[in-house]
Coordinates of N, CA and C in Angstrom, one line a residue:
Q377 N 4.7 -24.6 1.2 CA 4.5 -25.5 0.1 C 3.0 -25.9 0.0
L378 N 2.5 -26.0 -1.3 CA 1.1 -26.3 -1.5 C 0.8 -27.8 -1.5
N379 N 1.2 -28.4 -0.4 CA 1.0 -29.9 -0.3 C -0.3 -30.3 0.5
F380 N -1.2 -29.3 0.6 CA -2.4 -29.6 1.2 C -3.5 -28.7 0.7
T381 N -4.7 -29.0 0.8 CA -5.8 -28.1 0.3 C -6.3 -27.3 1.4
L382 N -6.9 -26.1 1.1 CA -7.5 -25.2 2.1 C -8.9 -25.1 1.9
Q383 N -9.6 -25.1 3.0 CA -11.1 -24.9 3.0 C -11.5 -24.0 4.1
G384 N -12.6 -23.4 3.9 CA -13.1 -22.5 4.9 C -13.5 -21.1 4.4
P385 N -14.1 -20.3 5.2 CA -14.4 -19.0 4.8 C -13.3 -18.1 4.4
S386 N -13.4 -17.3 3.4 CA -12.3 -16.5 2.9 C -11.9 -15.3 3.8
E387 N -10.7 -14.9 3.8 CA -10.4 -13.7 4.6 C -9.2 -13.0 3.8
S388 N -9.2 -11.7 4.0 CA -8.3 -10.8 3.2 C -7.3 -10.1 4.2
S389 N -6.2 -9.9 3.6 CA -5.2 -9.1 4.3 C -4.3 -8.3 3.4
D390 N -3.8 -7.2 3.8 CA -2.9 -6.4 3.0 C -1.5 -6.8 3.0
F391 N -0.7 -6.6 2.0 CA 0.7 -6.9 2.2 C 1.5 -5.8 1.5
T392 N 2.7 -5.6 1.9 CA 3.7 -4.7 1.3 C 5.0 -5.3 1.3
A393 N 5.7 -5.0 0.2 CA 7.1 -5.6 0.0 C 8.0 -4.6 -0.7
S394 N 9.2 -4.6 -0.3 CA 10.2 -3.8 -1.0 C 11.0 -4.7 -2.0
L395 N 11.1 -4.0 -3.2 CA 11.7 -4.8 -4.4 C 12.9 -4.0 -4.9
T396 N 13.9 -4.6 -5.3 CA 15.0 -3.9 -6.0 C 15.0 -4.1 -7.5
L397 N 15.2 -3.1 -8.2 CA 15.1 -3.1 -9.8 C 16.5 -3.0 -10.3
T398 N 16.9 -3.8 -11.2 CA 18.2 -3.6 -12.0 C 17.8 -3.7 -13.4
Y399 N 18.8 -3.2 -14.2 CA 18.6 -3.3 -15.7 C 19.7 -4.0 -16.3
D400 N 19.4 -4.8 -17.3 CA 20.3 -5.6 -18.0 C 20.2 -4.9 -19.5
D401 N 21.2 -4.1 -19.7 CA 21.3 -3.3 -21.0 C 21.4 -4.1 -22.2
A402 N 22.1 -5.3 -22.0 CA 22.3 -6.1 -23.2 C 21.0 -6.8 -23.6
A403 N 20.3 -7.2 -22.6 CA 18.9 -7.8 -23.0 C 17.8 -6.8 -23.0
A404 N 18.1 -5.5 -22.7 CA 17.0 -4.5 -22.6 C 15.9 -4.9 -21.7
E405 N 16.4 -5.5 -20.5 CA 15.4 -6.0 -19.5 C 15.5 -5.2 -18.2
A406 N 14.4 -5.3 -17.5 CA 14.3 -4.8 -16.2 C 14.0 -6.0 -15.3
K407 N 14.7 -6.1 -14.2 CA 14.5 -7.3 -13.3 C 14.2 -6.7 -11.9
A408 N 13.3 -7.4 -11.2 CA 12.9 -7.0 -9.9 C 12.9 -8.2 -8.9
W409 N 13.4 -8.1 -7.7 CA 13.3 -9.2 -6.7 C 13.0 -8.5 -5.3
V410 N 12.5 -9.4 -4.4 CA 12.1 -9.0 -3.1 C 13.3 -8.8 -2.3
T411 N 13.4 -7.6 -1.6 CA 14.6 -7.4 -0.7 C 14.0 -7.4 0.8
Q412 N 12.8 -7.2 1.0 CA 12.2 -7.0 2.2 C 10.7 -7.3 2.1
S413 N 10.1 -8.2 3.0 CA 8.6 -8.5 2.8 C 8.1 -8.9 4.2
Q414 N 6.7 -8.9 4.0 CA 5.9 -9.4 5.2 C 5.7 -10.9 5.0
R415 N 5.0 -11.6 5.9 CA 4.7 -12.9 5.6 C 3.7 -13.0 4.4
Y416 N 3.7 -14.2 3.9 CA 2.8 -14.5 2.7 C 3.5 -14.1 1.4
M417 N 4.6 -13.2 1.5 CA 5.3 -12.8 0.2 C 6.5 -13.6 0.1
P418 N 6.6 -14.5 -0.9 CA 7.7 -15.3 -1.1 C 9.1 -14.5 -1.4
T419 N 10.1 -14.6 -0.7 CA 11.3 -13.9 -0.8 C 12.1 -14.3 -2.2
Q420 N 11.7 -15.5 -2.7 CA 12.5 -16.0 -3.9 C 11.9 -15.5 -5.1
M421 N 10.8 -14.6 -5.0 CA 10.1 -14.1 -6.2 C 11.0 -13.3 -7.1
S422 N 10.9 -13.4 -8.4 CA 11.6 -12.5 -9.3 C 10.7 -12.1 -10.5
A423 N 10.9 -11.0 -11.1 CA 10.0 -10.6 -12.1 C 10.8 -9.9 -13.2
K424 N 10.5 -10.1 -14.4 CA 11.1 -9.4 -15.6 C 10.2 -8.7 -16.5
C425 N 10.7 -7.6 -17.1 CA 9.9 -7.0 -18.2 C 10.8 -6.2 -19.0
T426 N 10.4 -5.6 -20.1 CA 11.3 -4.7 -21.0 C 11.5 -3.5 -20.2
R427 N 12.7 -2.8 -20.5 CA 13.1 -1.6 -19.9 C 12.1 -0.5 -20.2
T428 N 11.4 -0.6 -21.5 CA 10.5 0.4 -21.9 C 9.1 0.2 -21.6
C429 N 8.8 -0.8 -20.8 CA 7.4 -1.2 -20.5 C 6.9 -0.2 -19.4
T430 N 5.6 -0.2 -19.2 CA 4.9 0.6 -18.2 C 5.0 -0.1 -16.8
M431 N 4.7 0.8 -15.8 CA 4.6 0.3 -14.5 C 3.5 -0.8 -14.4
A432 N 2.5 -0.7 -15.1 CA 1.4 -1.7 -15.1 C 1.9 -3.0 -15.5
C433 N 2.7 -3.1 -16.6 CA 3.4 -4.3 -17.0 C 4.2 -4.9 -16.0
L434 N 5.1 -4.0 -15.3 CA 5.9 -4.5 -14.3 C 5.2 -5.0 -13.2
L435 N 4.1 -4.4 -12.7 CA 3.3 -4.9 -11.6 C 2.7 -6.3 -12.0
D436 N 2.2 -6.4 -13.2 CA 1.8 -7.7 -13.6 C 2.8 -8.8 -13.6
A437 N 4.0 -8.5 -13.9 CA 5.1 -9.4 -13.9 C 5.4 -9.8 -12.4
V438 N 5.4 -8.8 -11.6 CA 5.5 -9.1 -10.1 C 4.5 -10.0 -9.6
Q439 N 3.2 -9.8 -9.9 CA 2.1 -10.6 -9.5 C 2.3 -11.9 -10.0
E440 N 2.7 -12.1 -11.3 CA 2.9 -13.5 -11.7 C 4.1 -14.1 -11.1
G441 N 5.1 -13.3 -10.7 CA 6.2 -14.0 -10.1 C 6.0 -14.4 -8.6
I442 N 5.0 -13.7 -8.0 CA 4.6 -14.3 -6.7 C 3.9 -15.4 -6.8
C443 N 3.0 -15.5 -7.7 CA 2.2 -16.8 -7.8 C 3.1 -17.9 -8.2
A444 N 4.1 -17.7 -9.1 CA 5.0 -18.8 -9.5 C 5.8 -19.3 -8.4
A445 N 6.3 -18.3 -7.6 CA 7.1 -18.6 -6.4 C 6.3 -19.5 -5.4
G446 N 5.0 -19.3 -5.3 CA 4.2 -20.0 -4.4 C 3.8 -21.4 -4.9
G447 N 4.3 -21.9 -6.0 CA 3.9 -23.3 -6.5 C 3.1 -23.2 -7.8
G448 N 2.9 -22.1 -8.3 CA 2.2 -22.0 -9.6 C 3.0 -22.0 -10.8
Q449 N 4.3 -22.3 -10.7 CA 5.2 -22.2 -11.9 C 4.9 -23.4 -12.9
T450 N 5.0 -23.1 -14.1 CA 4.8 -24.1 -15.2 C 6.1 -24.0 -16.2
G451 N 6.1 -25.1 -17.0 CA 7.2 -25.0 -18.0 C 7.8 -26.4 -18.2
S452 N 8.8 -26.5 -19.1 CA 9.5 -27.7 -19.3 C 10.9 -27.5 -19.5
E453 N 11.7 -28.6 -19.1 CA 13.1 -28.5 -19.2 C 13.7 -29.9 -19.5
T454 N 14.6 -30.0 -20.5 CA 15.3 -31.2 -20.8 C 16.8 -31.0 -20.6
A455 N 17.5 -31.8 -19.8 CA 18.8 -31.7 -19.4 C 19.6 -32.9 -19.2
T456 N 20.9 -32.8 -19.3 CA 21.8 -34.0 -19.1 C 22.6 -33.8 -17.8
E457 N 22.3 -32.8 -17.0 CA 22.9 -32.5 -15.7 C 21.9 -31.7 -14.8
W458 N 22.0 -31.9 -13.6 CA 21.1 -31.1 -12.6 C 21.3 -29.6 -12.8
N459 N 20.2 -28.8 -12.8 CA 20.4 -27.4 -13.0 C 19.2 -26.7 -12.2
P460 N 19.3 -25.3 -12.0 CA 18.3 -24.6 -11.2 C 16.9 -24.7 -11.9
K461 N 16.8 -24.8 -13.1 CA 15.5 -24.8 -13.8 C 14.8 -26.2 -13.5
L462 N 15.5 -27.3 -13.4 CA 14.9 -28.5 -12.9 C 14.4 -28.4 -11.5
A463 N 15.3 -27.8 -10.6 CA 14.9 -27.6 -9.2 C 13.6 -26.8 -9.1
H464 N 13.6 -25.7 -9.9 CA 12.4 -24.8 -9.8 C 11.2 -25.5 -10.3
L465 N 11.2 -26.4 -11.2 CA 10.0 -27.1 -11.7 C 9.5 -28.1 -10.7
L466 N 10.5 -28.6 -9.9 CA 10.0 -29.6 -8.8 C 9.7 -28.9 -7.5
S467 N 10.0 -27.6 -7.3 CA 9.8 -27.0 -6.0 C 8.3 -26.8 -5.8
S468 N 7.9 -26.8 -4.4 CA 6.6 -26.8 -3.9 C 5.7 -27.8 -4.5
C469 N 6.2 -29.0 -4.7 CA 5.4 -30.1 -5.1 C 5.4 -31.1 -3.9
P470 N 4.2 -31.8 -3.6 CA 4.2 -32.8 -2.5 C 5.2 -33.9 -2.7
F471 N 5.7 -34.1 -3.9 CA 6.7 -35.2 -4.1 C 8.0 -34.7 -4.5
E472 N 8.3 -33.5 -4.2 CA 9.5 -32.8 -4.5 C 10.8 -33.6 -4.1
E473 N 10.7 -34.2 -2.9 CA 12.0 -35.0 -2.4 C 12.1 -36.2 -3.3
E474 N 11.1 -37.0 -3.5 CA 11.2 -38.2 -4.3 C 11.5 -38.0 -5.7
L475 N 11.0 -37.0 -6.3 CA 11.2 -36.7 -7.8 C 12.6 -36.2 -8.0
T476 N 13.1 -35.4 -7.0 CA 14.4 -34.8 -7.0 C 15.4 -36.0 -6.9
K477 N 15.2 -36.9 -6.1 CA 16.0 -38.0 -5.9 C 16.1 -38.9 -7.3
T478 N 14.9 -39.1 -7.8 CA 14.8 -39.9 -9.0 C 15.7 -39.2 -10.2
T479 N 15.4 -37.9 -10.3 CA 16.1 -37.1 -11.3 C 17.6 -37.2 -11.1
K480 N 18.1 -36.9 -9.9 CA 19.6 -36.9 -9.8 C 20.1 -38.3 -10.0
N481 N 19.5 -39.3 -9.5 CA 20.1 -40.6 -9.7 C 20.1 -41.0 -11.2
A482 N 19.1 -40.6 -11.9 CA 19.2 -40.8 -13.4 C 20.3 -40.1 -14.0
L483 N 20.6 -38.9 -13.6 CA 21.6 -38.0 -14.2 C 23.1 -38.4 -13.8
E484 N 23.2 -39.3 -12.8 CA 24.5 -39.8 -12.4 C 25.2 -40.7 -13.5
E485 N 24.3 -41.1 -14.5 CA 24.9 -42.0 -15.6 C 25.3 -41.1 -16.8
E486 N 26.4 -41.3 -17.2 CA 26.9 -40.6 -18.4 C 26.1 -40.8 -19.5
G487 N 25.6 -39.7 -20.2 CA 24.8 -39.8 -21.4 C 23.3 -39.9 -21.1
A488 N 22.9 -39.9 -19.8 CA 21.5 -39.9 -19.4 C 20.8 -38.5 -19.7
K489 N 19.6 -38.5 -19.9 CA 18.8 -37.3 -20.2 C 17.5 -37.3 -19.5
V490 N 17.1 -36.2 -18.9 CA 15.7 -36.1 -18.2 C 15.0 -35.0 -18.7
T491 N 13.7 -35.2 -18.7 CA 12.7 -34.1 -19.1 C 11.7 -34.0 -18.0
I492 N 11.5 -32.7 -17.5 CA 10.5 -32.5 -16.5 C 9.5 -31.4 -17.1
E493 N 8.2 -31.7 -17.0 CA 7.3 -30.9 -17.6 C 6.2 -30.6 -16.5
R494 N 6.0 -29.4 -16.2 CA 5.1 -29.0 -15.1 C 3.9 -28.2 -15.7
T495 N 2.7 -28.6 -15.4 CA 1.5 -27.9 -16.0 C 0.6 -27.4 -14.9
L496 N -0.3 -26.6 -15.2 CA -1.3 -26.0 -14.3 C -2.6 -25.8 -15.0
E497 N -3.6 -26.4 -14.6 CA -4.9 -26.1 -15.3 C -5.9 -25.8 -14.1
K498 N -6.3 -24.6 -14.1 CA -7.2 -24.1 -13.0 C -6.4 -24.4 -11.6
R499 N -6.9 -25.2 -10.8 CA -6.2 -25.6 -9.6 C -5.6 -26.9 -9.6
K500 N -5.6 -27.6 -10.8 CA -4.9 -28.9 -10.9 C -3.6 -28.7 -11.4
K501 N -2.6 -29.3 -10.7 CA -1.2 -29.3 -11.0 C -0.6 -30.7 -11.3
A502 N 0.3 -30.7 -12.2 CA 0.9 -32.0 -12.7 C 2.3 -31.9 -13.0
I503 N 3.1 -32.8 -12.7 CA 4.4 -33.0 -13.1 C 4.8 -34.2 -13.8
K504 N 5.4 -34.3 -15.0 CA 5.7 -35.4 -15.8 C 7.2 -35.5 -15.8
L505 N 7.8 -36.6 -15.3 CA 9.3 -36.7 -15.3 C 9.5 -38.0 -16.2
V506 N 10.5 -37.7 -17.2 CA 10.9 -38.7 -18.1 C 12.3 -38.9 -18.0
C507 N 12.8 -40.0 -17.6 CA 14.3 -40.4 -17.6 C 14.7 -41.4 -18.6
E508 N 15.7 -40.9 -19.4 CA 16.2 -41.7 -20.5 C 17.6 -42.2 -20.1
T509 N 17.8 -43.4 -19.8 CA 19.2 -44.0 -19.4 C 19.4 -45.2 -20.3
S510 N 20.5 -45.9 -20.0 CA 20.9 -47.1 -20.7 C 20.0 -48.3 -20.4
K511 N 19.2 -48.2 -19.3 CA 18.1 -49.2 -19.0 C 16.9 -48.9 -19.8
G512 N 16.7 -47.8 -20.5 CA 15.5 -47.5 -21.2 C 14.9 -46.2 -20.7
T513 N 13.7 -46.0 -21.1 CA 13.0 -44.8 -20.7 C 11.9 -45.0 -19.7
S514 N 12.0 -44.3 -18.6 CA 10.9 -44.5 -17.5 C 10.3 -43.2 -17.3
T515 N 8.9 -43.2 -17.0 CA 8.1 -42.0 -16.8 C 7.4 -42.1 -15.5
E516 N 7.4 -40.9 -14.7 CA 6.7 -40.9 -13.5 C 5.8 -39.6 -13.6
C517 N 4.6 -39.8 -13.1 CA 3.7 -38.6 -13.2 C 3.2 -38.3 -11.7
A518 N 3.1 -37.0 -11.3 CA 2.6 -36.6 -10.1 C 1.5 -35.6 -10.3
N519 N 0.2 -35.8 -9.7 CA -0.9 -34.8 -9.9 C -1.4 -34.4 -8.4
W520 N -1.7 -33.2 -8.3 CA -2.2 -32.9 -7.1 C -3.1 -31.6 -7.3
S521 N -3.8 -31.2 -6.3 CA -4.7 -30.0 -6.5 C -4.7 -29.1 -5.4
D522 N -4.9 -27.8 -5.5 CA -5.1 -26.8 -4.4 C -6.4 -26.2 -4.6
S523 N -7.3 -26.6 -3.7 CA -8.6 -26.0 -3.8 C -8.9 -24.8 -3.1
S524 N -7.8 -24.1 -2.6 CA -7.9 -22.9 -1.8 C -8.5 -21.7 -2.8
K525 N -9.1 -20.8 -2.2 CA -9.6 -19.7 -2.9 C -8.6 -18.5 -2.8
A526 N -7.3 -18.8 -2.7 CA -6.3 -17.7 -2.5 C -6.2 -16.9 -3.7
L527 N -6.2 -15.7 -3.7 CA -6.1 -14.8 -4.8 C -5.2 -13.7 -4.4
L528 N -4.3 -13.2 -5.1 CA -3.4 -12.1 -4.9 C -3.5 -11.0 -5.9
T529 N -3.6 -9.8 -5.5 CA -3.7 -8.7 -6.4 C -2.7 -7.6 -5.9
V530 N -1.8 -7.3 -6.8 CA -0.8 -6.2 -6.6 C -1.5 -4.9 -7.2
Q531 N -1.7 -4.0 -6.2 CA -2.5 -2.9 -6.5 C -1.7 -1.6 -6.9
K532 N -0.6 -1.3 -6.2 CA 0.2 -0.1 -6.5 C 1.6 -0.2 -6.1
A533 N 2.4 0.7 -6.7 CA 3.8 0.8 -6.4 C 4.2 2.1 -5.9
M534 N 5.1 2.3 -5.0 CA 5.5 3.6 -4.5 C 7.1 3.7 -4.5
F535 N 7.5 4.8 -4.7 CA 9.0 5.1 -4.7 C 9.2 6.5 -4.0
E536 N 10.0 6.4 -3.0 CA 10.4 7.7 -2.3 C 9.1 8.4 -1.7
G537 N 8.2 7.6 -1.3 CA 6.9 8.2 -0.7 C 5.8 8.7 -1.7
R538 N 6.1 8.4 -3.0 CA 5.0 8.8 -3.9 C 4.6 7.6 -4.8
T539 N 3.2 7.6 -5.1 CA 2.7 6.6 -5.9 C 3.1 6.7 -7.4
L540 N 3.6 5.6 -7.9 CA 4.0 5.5 -9.3 C 2.7 5.2 -10.2
E541 N 2.5 6.1 -11.1 CA 1.4 6.0 -12.0 C 1.7 4.7 -12.9
H542 N 0.5 4.0 -13.3 CA 0.6 2.7 -14.0 C 1.0 3.0 -15.5
D543 N 0.7 4.1 -16.0 CA 1.1 4.3 -17.4 C 2.4 4.9 -17.6
V544 N 3.2 5.2 -16.7 CA 4.6 5.8 -17.0 C 5.6 4.6 -17.3
Q545 N 6.6 5.0 -18.0 CA 7.6 4.0 -18.4 C 8.6 3.8 -17.3
V546 N 8.8 2.5 -17.0 CA 9.7 2.1 -15.9 C 11.0 2.8 -15.9
G547 N 11.7 2.8 -17.1 CA 13.0 3.3 -17.2 C 13.1 4.8 -17.0
S548 N 11.9 5.5 -17.1 CA 11.9 7.0 -16.8 C 11.8 7.4 -15.5
I549 N 11.4 6.5 -14.6 CA 11.3 7.0 -13.2 C 12.0 6.2 -12.2
L550 N 12.5 5.0 -12.6 CA 13.4 4.1 -11.6 C 14.7 3.9 -12.2
E551 N 15.7 4.3 -11.4 CA 17.1 4.1 -11.9 C 17.6 2.6 -11.5
N552 N 18.8 2.3 -12.1 CA 19.3 1.0 -11.8 C 19.7 0.9 -10.3
G553 N 19.2 -0.2 -9.7 CA 19.4 -0.3 -8.2 C 18.3 0.3 -7.3
A554 N 17.4 0.9 -8.0 CA 16.3 1.6 -7.2 C 15.5 0.6 -6.3
V555 N 15.1 1.0 -5.1 CA 14.3 0.1 -4.3 C 13.0 0.8 -4.2
F556 N 11.9 0.0 -4.6 CA 10.6 0.5 -4.6 C 9.6 -0.5 -3.8
Q557 N 8.4 0.0 -3.4 CA 7.5 -0.8 -2.7 C 6.3 -1.1 -3.5
V558 N 5.8 -2.3 -3.4 CA 4.5 -2.7 -3.9 C 3.6 -3.2 -2.8
S559 N 2.3 -2.9 -3.1 CA 1.3 -3.3 -2.0 C 0.1 -3.9 -2.7
G560 N -0.7 -4.6 -2.0 CA -1.9 -5.2 -2.6 C -2.7 -6.0 -1.4
I561 N -3.5 -6.8 -1.9 CA -4.4 -7.7 -1.1 C -4.2 -9.1 -1.4
I562 N -4.3 -10.0 -0.4 CA -4.3 -11.3 -0.5 C -5.6 -11.9 0.0
T563 N -6.4 -12.5 -0.7 CA -7.6 -13.1 -0.1 C -7.5 -14.6 -0.2
R564 N -7.7 -15.4 0.9 CA -7.4 -16.7 0.9 C -8.4 -17.4 1.9
G565 N -8.5 -18.7 1.8 CA -9.3 -19.5 2.8 C -8.7 -19.6 4.1
V566 N -9.5 -19.8 5.1 CA -8.9 -20.1 6.4 C -8.2 -21.5 6.4
R567 N -7.0 -21.5 7.0 CA -6.2 -22.8 6.8 C -7.0 -24.0 7.6
M568 N -7.3 -25.0 6.8 CA -7.8 -26.2 7.4 C -7.4 -27.4 6.5
P569 N -6.2 -28.0 7.0 CA -5.7 -29.1 6.2 C -6.7 -30.2 5.9
V570 N -6.7 -30.7 4.7 CA -7.6 -31.9 4.5 C -6.8 -32.8 3.7
M571 N -7.3 -33.9 3.2 CA -6.5 -34.9 2.6 C -5.9 -34.4 1.3
V572 N -4.6 -34.8 1.0 CA -4.0 -34.4 -0.2 C -4.6 -35.2 -1.4
C573 N -4.8 -34.4 -2.5 CA -5.3 -35.0 -3.7 C -4.1 -35.2 -4.6
C574 N -3.6 -36.3 -4.7 CA -2.3 -36.5 -5.4 C -2.1 -38.0 -5.8
S575 N -1.3 -38.2 -6.8 CA -0.9 -39.6 -7.2 C 0.4 -39.7 -7.8
L576 N 1.1 -40.8 -7.7 CA 2.4 -41.0 -8.2 C 2.4 -42.4 -8.9
M577 N 2.8 -42.3 -10.2 CA 2.8 -43.6 -11.0 C 4.3 -43.9 -11.5

């Protein structure tokens, strides 16, 4: 969880992960998720692209999925009951436990509604929670920052021992249920916990 900042000289390491690809014919989508990985690669990562997209587009989606799973997700959700999207927007936040409790408590009331909005601007992250109940509307905001220099680059994909070219169509080379490997480089700062930059109103 990104609940502290990182400082220090940067260091790089290689990573490799195996992903499973499935096709949703109804939505014409290709979906990939991690089935085996080394450390630093979040196993809850998922990626989507169109079935007709190129491998380059799929690798971009994988890279975005890894960053999102590590706490860089953004978006907004309004709901009248607890759901996975609300949980995802609150995950990897220093105040995840407190905000989750507030959200669930509000939703216990019939007719209550909550809105969670998560934003990311450079390394500044923020969550705005609005609860609408019979008692009125309450708003809580959490802000924190991650000043690490962590960067992740997915460089290539391999299938059955051969490198997949970036300009080929995904659906022409990977069948439904295919397991392929992605590899790249993670550059990050040496871990040195310092004071958390955050606030809760």
